[in-house]
Amino acid sequence: MSAADVETVRAAIRALTPSLFARMAGYSGVLAPTAPILPPPIADIAEDLEAYGVLNGLSLRNTRLGNMLPCCALTLPCPDTDLPVGLMIMRPTGDDAAVLRVGAAIERLFQG
């Protein structure tokens, strides 16, 4: 990306942030799967850089949102499954303590 492209994206994020935070207000957090797909076997992508790039981008799609937007997030492993899945909790930047409180409450629910 060029410097102009980066600044265009940053300006769009700055413009979007107030409405995003207003939409999140009143909720404990945005909950989403940490990754929208299960990780593929390495053998399926080891020799195919294009497939790796596509699957890597898809795997990081949900967490990348929190990285690009001014948010904080936490991911919890989901118990009672043989699959490597997690639950992401995201809130506006600076709400780290709230994310940790919500995460602790969800962990208690997971435990039973």
CSV table of N, CA and C in Angstrom, one decimal:
chain,number,residue,atom,x,y,z
A,1,MET,N,0.8,-1.2,0.0
A,1,MET,CA,0.0,0.0,0.0
A,1,MET,C,0.9,1.2,0.0
A,2,SER,N,0.4,2.2,-0.7
A,2,SER,CA,1.2,3.5,-0.7
A,2,SER,C,0.8,4.2,0.6
A,3,ALA,N,1.6,5.3,0.9
A,3,ALA,CA,1.4,6.1,2.0
A,3,ALA,C,0.0,6.8,1.9
A,4,ALA,N,-0.4,7.2,0.7
A,4,ALA,CA,-1.7,7.8,0.5
A,4,ALA,C,-2.8,6.8,0.8
A,5,ASP,N,-2.6,5.5,0.4
A,5,ASP,CA,-3.6,4.5,0.7
A,5,ASP,C,-3.8,4.3,2.2
A,6,VAL,N,-2.6,4.2,2.9
A,6,VAL,CA,-2.6,4.0,4.3
A,6,VAL,C,-3.4,5.1,5.0
A,7,GLU,N,-3.1,6.4,4.6
A,7,GLU,CA,-3.8,7.5,5.2
A,7,GLU,C,-5.3,7.5,4.9
A,8,THR,N,-5.7,7.0,3.7
A,8,THR,CA,-7.1,6.9,3.4
A,8,THR,C,-7.8,5.9,4.3
A,9,VAL,N,-7.1,4.8,4.6
A,9,VAL,CA,-7.7,3.8,5.5
A,9,VAL,C,-7.8,4.4,6.9
A,10,ARG,N,-6.7,5.0,7.3
A,10,ARG,CA,-6.7,5.6,8.7
A,10,ARG,C,-7.8,6.6,8.9
A,11,ALA,N,-8.0,7.5,7.8
A,11,ALA,CA,-9.1,8.5,7.9
A,11,ALA,C,-10.5,7.8,8.0
A,12,ALA,N,-10.6,6.7,7.2
A,12,ALA,CA,-11.9,6.0,7.2
A,12,ALA,C,-12.2,5.4,8.6
A,13,ILE,N,-11.1,4.9,9.2
A,13,ILE,CA,-11.3,4.3,10.6
A,13,ILE,C,-11.6,5.4,11.6
A,14,ARG,N,-10.9,6.5,11.5
A,14,ARG,CA,-11.2,7.7,12.4
A,14,ARG,C,-12.7,8.1,12.2
A,15,ALA,N,-13.2,8.1,11.0
A,15,ALA,CA,-14.5,8.6,10.7
A,15,ALA,C,-15.5,7.5,11.2
A,16,LEU,N,-15.2,6.3,11.1
A,16,LEU,CA,-16.1,5.2,11.5
A,16,LEU,C,-16.2,5.0,13.0
A,17,THR,N,-15.1,5.3,13.7
A,17,THR,CA,-15.0,4.9,15.2
A,17,THR,C,-16.1,5.5,16.0
A,18,PRO,N,-16.5,6.7,16.0
A,18,PRO,CA,-17.5,7.2,16.8
A,18,PRO,C,-18.9,6.4,16.7
A,19,SER,N,-19.2,6.1,15.4
A,19,SER,CA,-20.5,5.4,15.2
A,19,SER,C,-20.3,3.9,15.7
A,20,LEU,N,-19.2,3.4,15.5
A,20,LEU,CA,-18.9,2.0,16.0
A,20,LEU,C,-19.0,1.9,17.5
A,21,PHE,N,-18.4,2.9,18.2
A,21,PHE,CA,-18.5,2.9,19.7
A,21,PHE,C,-19.9,3.1,20.2
A,22,ALA,N,-20.6,4.0,19.5
A,22,ALA,CA,-22.0,4.3,19.8
A,22,ALA,C,-22.8,3.0,19.7
A,23,ARG,N,-22.6,2.3,18.6
A,23,ARG,CA,-23.3,1.0,18.4
A,23,ARG,C,-23.0,0.0,19.4
A,24,MET,N,-21.8,0.0,19.9
A,24,MET,CA,-21.3,-1.0,20.9
A,24,MET,C,-21.8,-0.7,22.3
A,25,ALA,N,-22.2,0.6,22.5
A,25,ALA,CA,-22.6,1.1,23.8
A,25,ALA,C,-23.8,0.3,24.3
A,26,GLY,N,-23.8,-0.1,25.6
A,26,GLY,CA,-24.9,-0.8,26.1
A,26,GLY,C,-24.8,-2.3,26.0
A,27,TYR,N,-23.8,-2.8,25.4
A,27,TYR,CA,-23.5,-4.2,25.2
A,27,TYR,C,-22.3,-4.6,26.0
A,28,SER,N,-22.2,-5.8,26.4
A,28,SER,CA,-21.0,-6.3,27.2
A,28,SER,C,-19.8,-6.4,26.3
A,29,GLY,N,-20.1,-6.6,25.0
A,29,GLY,CA,-19.0,-6.7,24.0
A,29,GLY,C,-19.5,-7.3,22.8
A,30,VAL,N,-18.6,-7.3,21.8
A,30,VAL,CA,-18.9,-8.0,20.5
A,30,VAL,C,-18.3,-9.3,20.7
A,31,LEU,N,-19.1,-10.4,20.5
A,31,LEU,CA,-18.6,-11.8,20.6
A,31,LEU,C,-18.6,-12.4,19.2
A,32,ALA,N,-17.5,-13.1,18.9
A,32,ALA,CA,-17.4,-13.7,17.6
A,32,ALA,C,-16.4,-14.9,17.7
A,33,PRO,N,-16.5,-15.8,16.8
A,33,PRO,CA,-15.5,-16.9,16.8
A,33,PRO,C,-14.1,-16.2,16.6
A,34,THR,N,-13.1,-16.7,17.3
A,34,THR,CA,-11.8,-16.1,17.2
A,34,THR,C,-11.3,-16.3,15.7
A,35,ALA,N,-11.5,-17.4,15.2
A,35,ALA,CA,-11.2,-17.7,13.7
A,35,ALA,C,-12.5,-18.3,13.1
A,36,PRO,N,-12.9,-17.8,11.9
A,36,PRO,CA,-14.1,-18.3,11.3
A,36,PRO,C,-14.0,-19.7,10.7
A,37,ILE,N,-12.7,-20.2,10.6
A,37,ILE,CA,-12.5,-21.6,10.0
A,37,ILE,C,-11.6,-22.4,10.9
A,38,LEU,N,-11.7,-23.7,10.9
A,38,LEU,CA,-10.7,-24.5,11.6
A,38,LEU,C,-9.4,-24.5,10.8
A,39,PRO,N,-8.3,-24.6,11.5
A,39,PRO,CA,-7.0,-24.5,10.7
A,39,PRO,C,-6.9,-25.8,9.8
A,40,PRO,N,-6.4,-25.5,8.6
A,40,PRO,CA,-6.2,-26.7,7.7
A,40,PRO,C,-5.0,-27.5,8.0
A,41,PRO,N,-5.0,-28.7,7.6
A,41,PRO,CA,-3.7,-29.5,7.8
A,41,PRO,C,-2.6,-28.8,7.1
A,42,ILE,N,-1.5,-28.8,7.7
A,42,ILE,CA,-0.3,-28.1,7.0
A,42,ILE,C,0.0,-28.7,5.7
A,43,ALA,N,-0.1,-30.0,5.6
A,43,ALA,CA,0.2,-30.7,4.3
A,43,ALA,C,-0.7,-30.2,3.2
A,44,ASP,N,-1.9,-29.7,3.5
A,44,ASP,CA,-2.8,-29.1,2.4
A,44,ASP,C,-2.3,-27.8,1.9
A,45,ILE,N,-1.5,-27.1,2.6
A,45,ILE,CA,-1.1,-25.7,2.1
A,45,ILE,C,0.4,-25.5,2.1
A,46,ALA,N,1.2,-26.5,2.5
A,46,ALA,CA,2.6,-26.3,2.6
A,46,ALA,C,3.3,-26.0,1.3
A,47,GLU,N,2.8,-26.5,0.2
A,47,GLU,CA,3.4,-26.3,-1.1
A,47,GLU,C,2.7,-25.3,-1.9
A,48,ASP,N,1.6,-24.7,-1.4
A,48,ASP,CA,0.7,-23.8,-2.2
A,48,ASP,C,0.6,-22.5,-1.5
A,49,LEU,N,1.5,-21.5,-1.9
A,49,LEU,CA,1.6,-20.2,-1.2
A,49,LEU,C,0.3,-19.4,-1.4
A,50,GLU,N,-0.4,-19.6,-2.6
A,50,GLU,CA,-1.6,-18.9,-2.8
A,50,GLU,C,-2.7,-19.4,-1.9
A,51,ALA,N,-2.8,-20.7,-1.7
A,51,ALA,CA,-3.8,-21.3,-0.8
A,51,ALA,C,-3.5,-20.9,0.6
A,52,TYR,N,-2.2,-20.9,1.0
A,52,TYR,CA,-1.8,-20.4,2.3
A,52,TYR,C,-2.3,-19.0,2.6
A,53,GLY,N,-2.0,-18.1,1.6
A,53,GLY,CA,-2.4,-16.7,1.8
A,53,GLY,C,-3.9,-16.5,1.9
A,54,VAL,N,-4.7,-17.2,1.1
A,54,VAL,CA,-6.1,-17.2,1.2
A,54,VAL,C,-6.6,-17.7,2.6
A,55,LEU,N,-6.1,-18.8,3.0
A,55,LEU,CA,-6.6,-19.4,4.3
A,55,LEU,C,-6.0,-18.6,5.5
A,56,ASN,N,-4.8,-18.1,5.4
A,56,ASN,CA,-4.3,-17.3,6.5
A,56,ASN,C,-5.1,-16.0,6.6
A,57,GLY,N,-5.4,-15.3,5.5
A,57,GLY,CA,-6.3,-14.1,5.6
A,57,GLY,C,-7.7,-14.4,6.2
A,58,LEU,N,-8.2,-15.5,5.8
A,58,LEU,CA,-9.5,-15.9,6.3
A,58,LEU,C,-9.4,-16.3,7.8
A,59,SER,N,-8.4,-17.0,8.2
A,59,SER,CA,-8.2,-17.4,9.6
A,59,SER,C,-8.1,-16.1,10.5
A,60,LEU,N,-7.5,-15.1,10.0
A,60,LEU,CA,-7.2,-13.9,10.8
A,60,LEU,C,-8.2,-12.8,10.6
A,61,ARG,N,-9.3,-13.1,9.8
A,61,ARG,CA,-10.2,-12.0,9.5
A,61,ARG,C,-10.9,-11.4,10.8
A,62,ASN,N,-11.3,-12.2,11.7
A,62,ASN,CA,-12.0,-11.7,12.9
A,62,ASN,C,-11.1,-10.9,13.8
A,63,THR,N,-9.9,-11.5,14.1
A,63,THR,CA,-9.0,-10.8,15.0
A,63,THR,C,-8.4,-9.5,14.3
A,64,ARG,N,-8.3,-9.6,13.0
A,64,ARG,CA,-7.7,-8.4,12.3
A,64,ARG,C,-8.6,-7.2,12.4
A,65,LEU,N,-9.9,-7.4,12.6
A,65,LEU,CA,-10.9,-6.3,12.8
A,65,LEU,C,-10.5,-5.6,14.1
A,66,GLY,N,-10.3,-6.3,15.1
A,66,GLY,CA,-9.9,-5.7,16.4
A,66,GLY,C,-8.5,-5.0,16.3
A,67,ASN,N,-7.6,-5.5,15.5
A,67,ASN,CA,-6.3,-4.9,15.3
A,67,ASN,C,-6.4,-3.6,14.5
A,68,MET,N,-7.3,-3.5,13.5
A,68,MET,CA,-7.4,-2.3,12.7
A,68,MET,C,-8.2,-1.2,13.3
A,69,LEU,N,-9.3,-1.6,14.1
A,69,LEU,CA,-10.1,-0.6,14.7
A,69,LEU,C,-9.5,-0.4,16.1
A,70,PRO,N,-9.8,0.8,16.7
A,70,PRO,CA,-9.3,1.1,18.1
A,70,PRO,C,-10.1,0.3,19.1
A,71,CYS,N,-9.8,-1.0,19.2
A,71,CYS,CA,-10.6,-1.9,20.1
A,71,CYS,C,-9.6,-2.7,20.9
A,72,CYS,N,-10.0,-3.2,22.0
A,72,CYS,CA,-9.3,-4.2,22.8
A,72,CYS,C,-10.1,-5.5,22.7
A,73,ALA,N,-9.4,-6.6,22.8
A,73,ALA,CA,-10.1,-7.9,22.7
A,73,ALA,C,-9.4,-9.0,23.5
A,74,LEU,N,-10.1,-10.0,23.7
A,74,LEU,CA,-9.7,-11.2,24.5
A,74,LEU,C,-10.2,-12.4,23.8
A,75,THR,N,-9.5,-13.5,23.7
A,75,THR,CA,-10.0,-14.7,23.2
A,75,THR,C,-9.9,-15.8,24.2
A,76,LEU,N,-11.0,-16.6,24.3
A,76,LEU,CA,-11.0,-17.7,25.3
A,76,LEU,C,-11.1,-19.0,24.5
A,77,PRO,N,-10.4,-20.0,25.0
A,77,PRO,CA,-10.6,-21.3,24.4
A,77,PRO,C,-11.9,-21.9,24.8
A,78,CYS,N,-12.6,-22.5,23.8
A,78,CYS,CA,-13.9,-23.1,24.1
A,78,CYS,C,-13.7,-24.5,24.6
A,79,PRO,N,-14.3,-24.8,25.8
A,79,PRO,CA,-14.0,-26.1,26.3
A,79,PRO,C,-15.0,-27.2,25.7
A,80,ASP,N,-14.8,-28.4,26.1
A,80,ASP,CA,-15.7,-29.5,25.8
A,80,ASP,C,-15.8,-29.7,24.3
A,81,THR,N,-14.7,-29.5,23.6
A,81,THR,CA,-14.7,-29.8,22.2
A,81,THR,C,-13.3,-30.3,21.8
A,82,ASP,N,-13.3,-31.2,20.9
A,82,ASP,CA,-12.0,-31.6,20.4
A,82,ASP,C,-11.4,-30.7,19.4
A,83,LEU,N,-12.1,-29.7,19.0
A,83,LEU,CA,-11.7,-28.8,18.0
A,83,LEU,C,-11.0,-27.5,18.6
A,84,PRO,N,-10.0,-27.0,17.9
A,84,PRO,CA,-9.3,-25.8,18.4
A,84,PRO,C,-10.1,-24.5,18.1
A,85,VAL,N,-11.1,-24.3,18.9
A,85,VAL,CA,-11.9,-23.1,18.7
A,85,VAL,C,-11.9,-22.1,19.9
A,86,GLY,N,-12.1,-20.9,19.6
A,86,GLY,CA,-12.0,-19.9,20.6
A,86,GLY,C,-13.2,-18.8,20.4
A,87,LEU,N,-13.4,-18.1,21.5
A,87,LEU,CA,-14.5,-17.1,21.5
A,87,LEU,C,-13.8,-15.7,21.7
A,88,MET,N,-13.9,-14.8,20.8
A,88,MET,CA,-13.3,-13.5,20.9
A,88,MET,C,-14.4,-12.5,21.5
A,89,ILE,N,-13.9,-11.7,22.5
A,89,ILE,CA,-14.7,-10.6,23.1
A,89,ILE,C,-14.0,-9.3,22.8
A,90,MET,N,-14.7,-8.4,22.2
A,90,MET,CA,-14.1,-7.1,21.8
A,90,MET,C,-14.9,-6.0,22.3
A,91,ARG,N,-14.2,-4.9,22.7
A,91,ARG,CA,-14.8,-3.7,23.2
A,91,ARG,C,-14.0,-2.5,22.7
A,92,PRO,N,-14.5,-1.3,22.9
A,92,PRO,CA,-13.7,-0.1,22.5
A,92,PRO,C,-12.4,0.0,23.3
A,93,THR,N,-11.4,0.6,22.7
A,93,THR,CA,-10.1,0.8,23.3
A,93,THR,C,-10.3,1.4,24.7
A,94,GLY,N,-9.4,1.0,25.6
A,94,GLY,CA,-9.5,1.5,26.9
A,94,GLY,C,-10.4,0.7,27.8
A,95,ASP,N,-11.2,-0.2,27.3
A,95,ASP,CA,-12.2,-1.0,28.1
A,95,ASP,C,-11.6,-2.3,28.4
A,96,ASP,N,-10.3,-2.4,28.6
A,96,ASP,CA,-9.6,-3.6,28.9
A,96,ASP,C,-10.2,-4.3,30.1
A,97,ALA,N,-10.4,-3.6,31.2
A,97,ALA,CA,-11.0,-4.1,32.4
A,97,ALA,C,-12.3,-4.8,32.2
A,98,ALA,N,-13.2,-4.1,31.4
A,98,ALA,CA,-14.5,-4.6,31.0
A,98,ALA,C,-14.4,-5.9,30.2
A,99,VAL,N,-13.4,-6.0,29.3
A,99,VAL,CA,-13.2,-7.2,28.5
A,99,VAL,C,-12.8,-8.3,29.4
A,100,LEU,N,-11.9,-8.1,30.4
A,100,LEU,CA,-11.5,-9.1,31.3
A,100,LEU,C,-12.6,-9.6,32.2
A,101,ARG,N,-13.5,-8.6,32.7
A,101,ARG,CA,-14.7,-9.0,33.5
A,101,ARG,C,-15.6,-9.9,32.7
A,102,VAL,N,-15.9,-9.5,31.5
A,102,VAL,CA,-16.8,-10.3,30.6
A,102,VAL,C,-16.1,-11.7,30.4
A,103,GLY,N,-14.9,-11.7,30.1
A,103,GLY,CA,-14.1,-13.0,29.9
A,103,GLY,C,-14.2,-13.9,31.1
A,104,ALA,N,-14.0,-13.3,32.3
A,104,ALA,CA,-14.1,-14.1,33.5
A,104,ALA,C,-15.5,-14.7,33.7
A,105,ALA,N,-16.5,-13.9,33.4
A,105,ALA,CA,-17.9,-14.4,33.6
A,105,ALA,C,-18.2,-15.5,32.6
A,106,ILE,N,-17.7,-15.4,31.4
A,106,ILE,CA,-17.9,-16.4,30.4
A,106,ILE,C,-17.2,-17.7,30.8
A,107,GLU,N,-15.9,-17.5,31.3
A,107,GLU,CA,-15.2,-18.7,31.8
A,107,GLU,C,-16.0,-19.4,32.9
A,108,ARG,N,-16.6,-18.7,33.8
A,108,ARG,CA,-17.4,-19.3,34.8
A,108,ARG,C,-18.6,-20.1,34.2
A,109,LEU,N,-19.2,-19.5,33.2
A,109,LEU,CA,-20.3,-20.3,32.5
A,109,LEU,C,-19.8,-21.5,31.8
A,110,PHE,N,-18.6,-21.4,31.2
A,110,PHE,CA,-18.0,-22.6,30.6
A,110,PHE,C,-17.7,-23.7,31.6
A,111,GLN,N,-17.4,-23.3,32.8
A,111,GLN,CA,-17.1,-24.3,33.8
A,111,GLN,C,-18.3,-25.0,34.5
A,112,GLY,N,-19.4,-24.4,34.2
A,112,GLY,CA,-20.6,-25.1,34.6
A,112,GLY,C,-21.6,-24.8,35.5
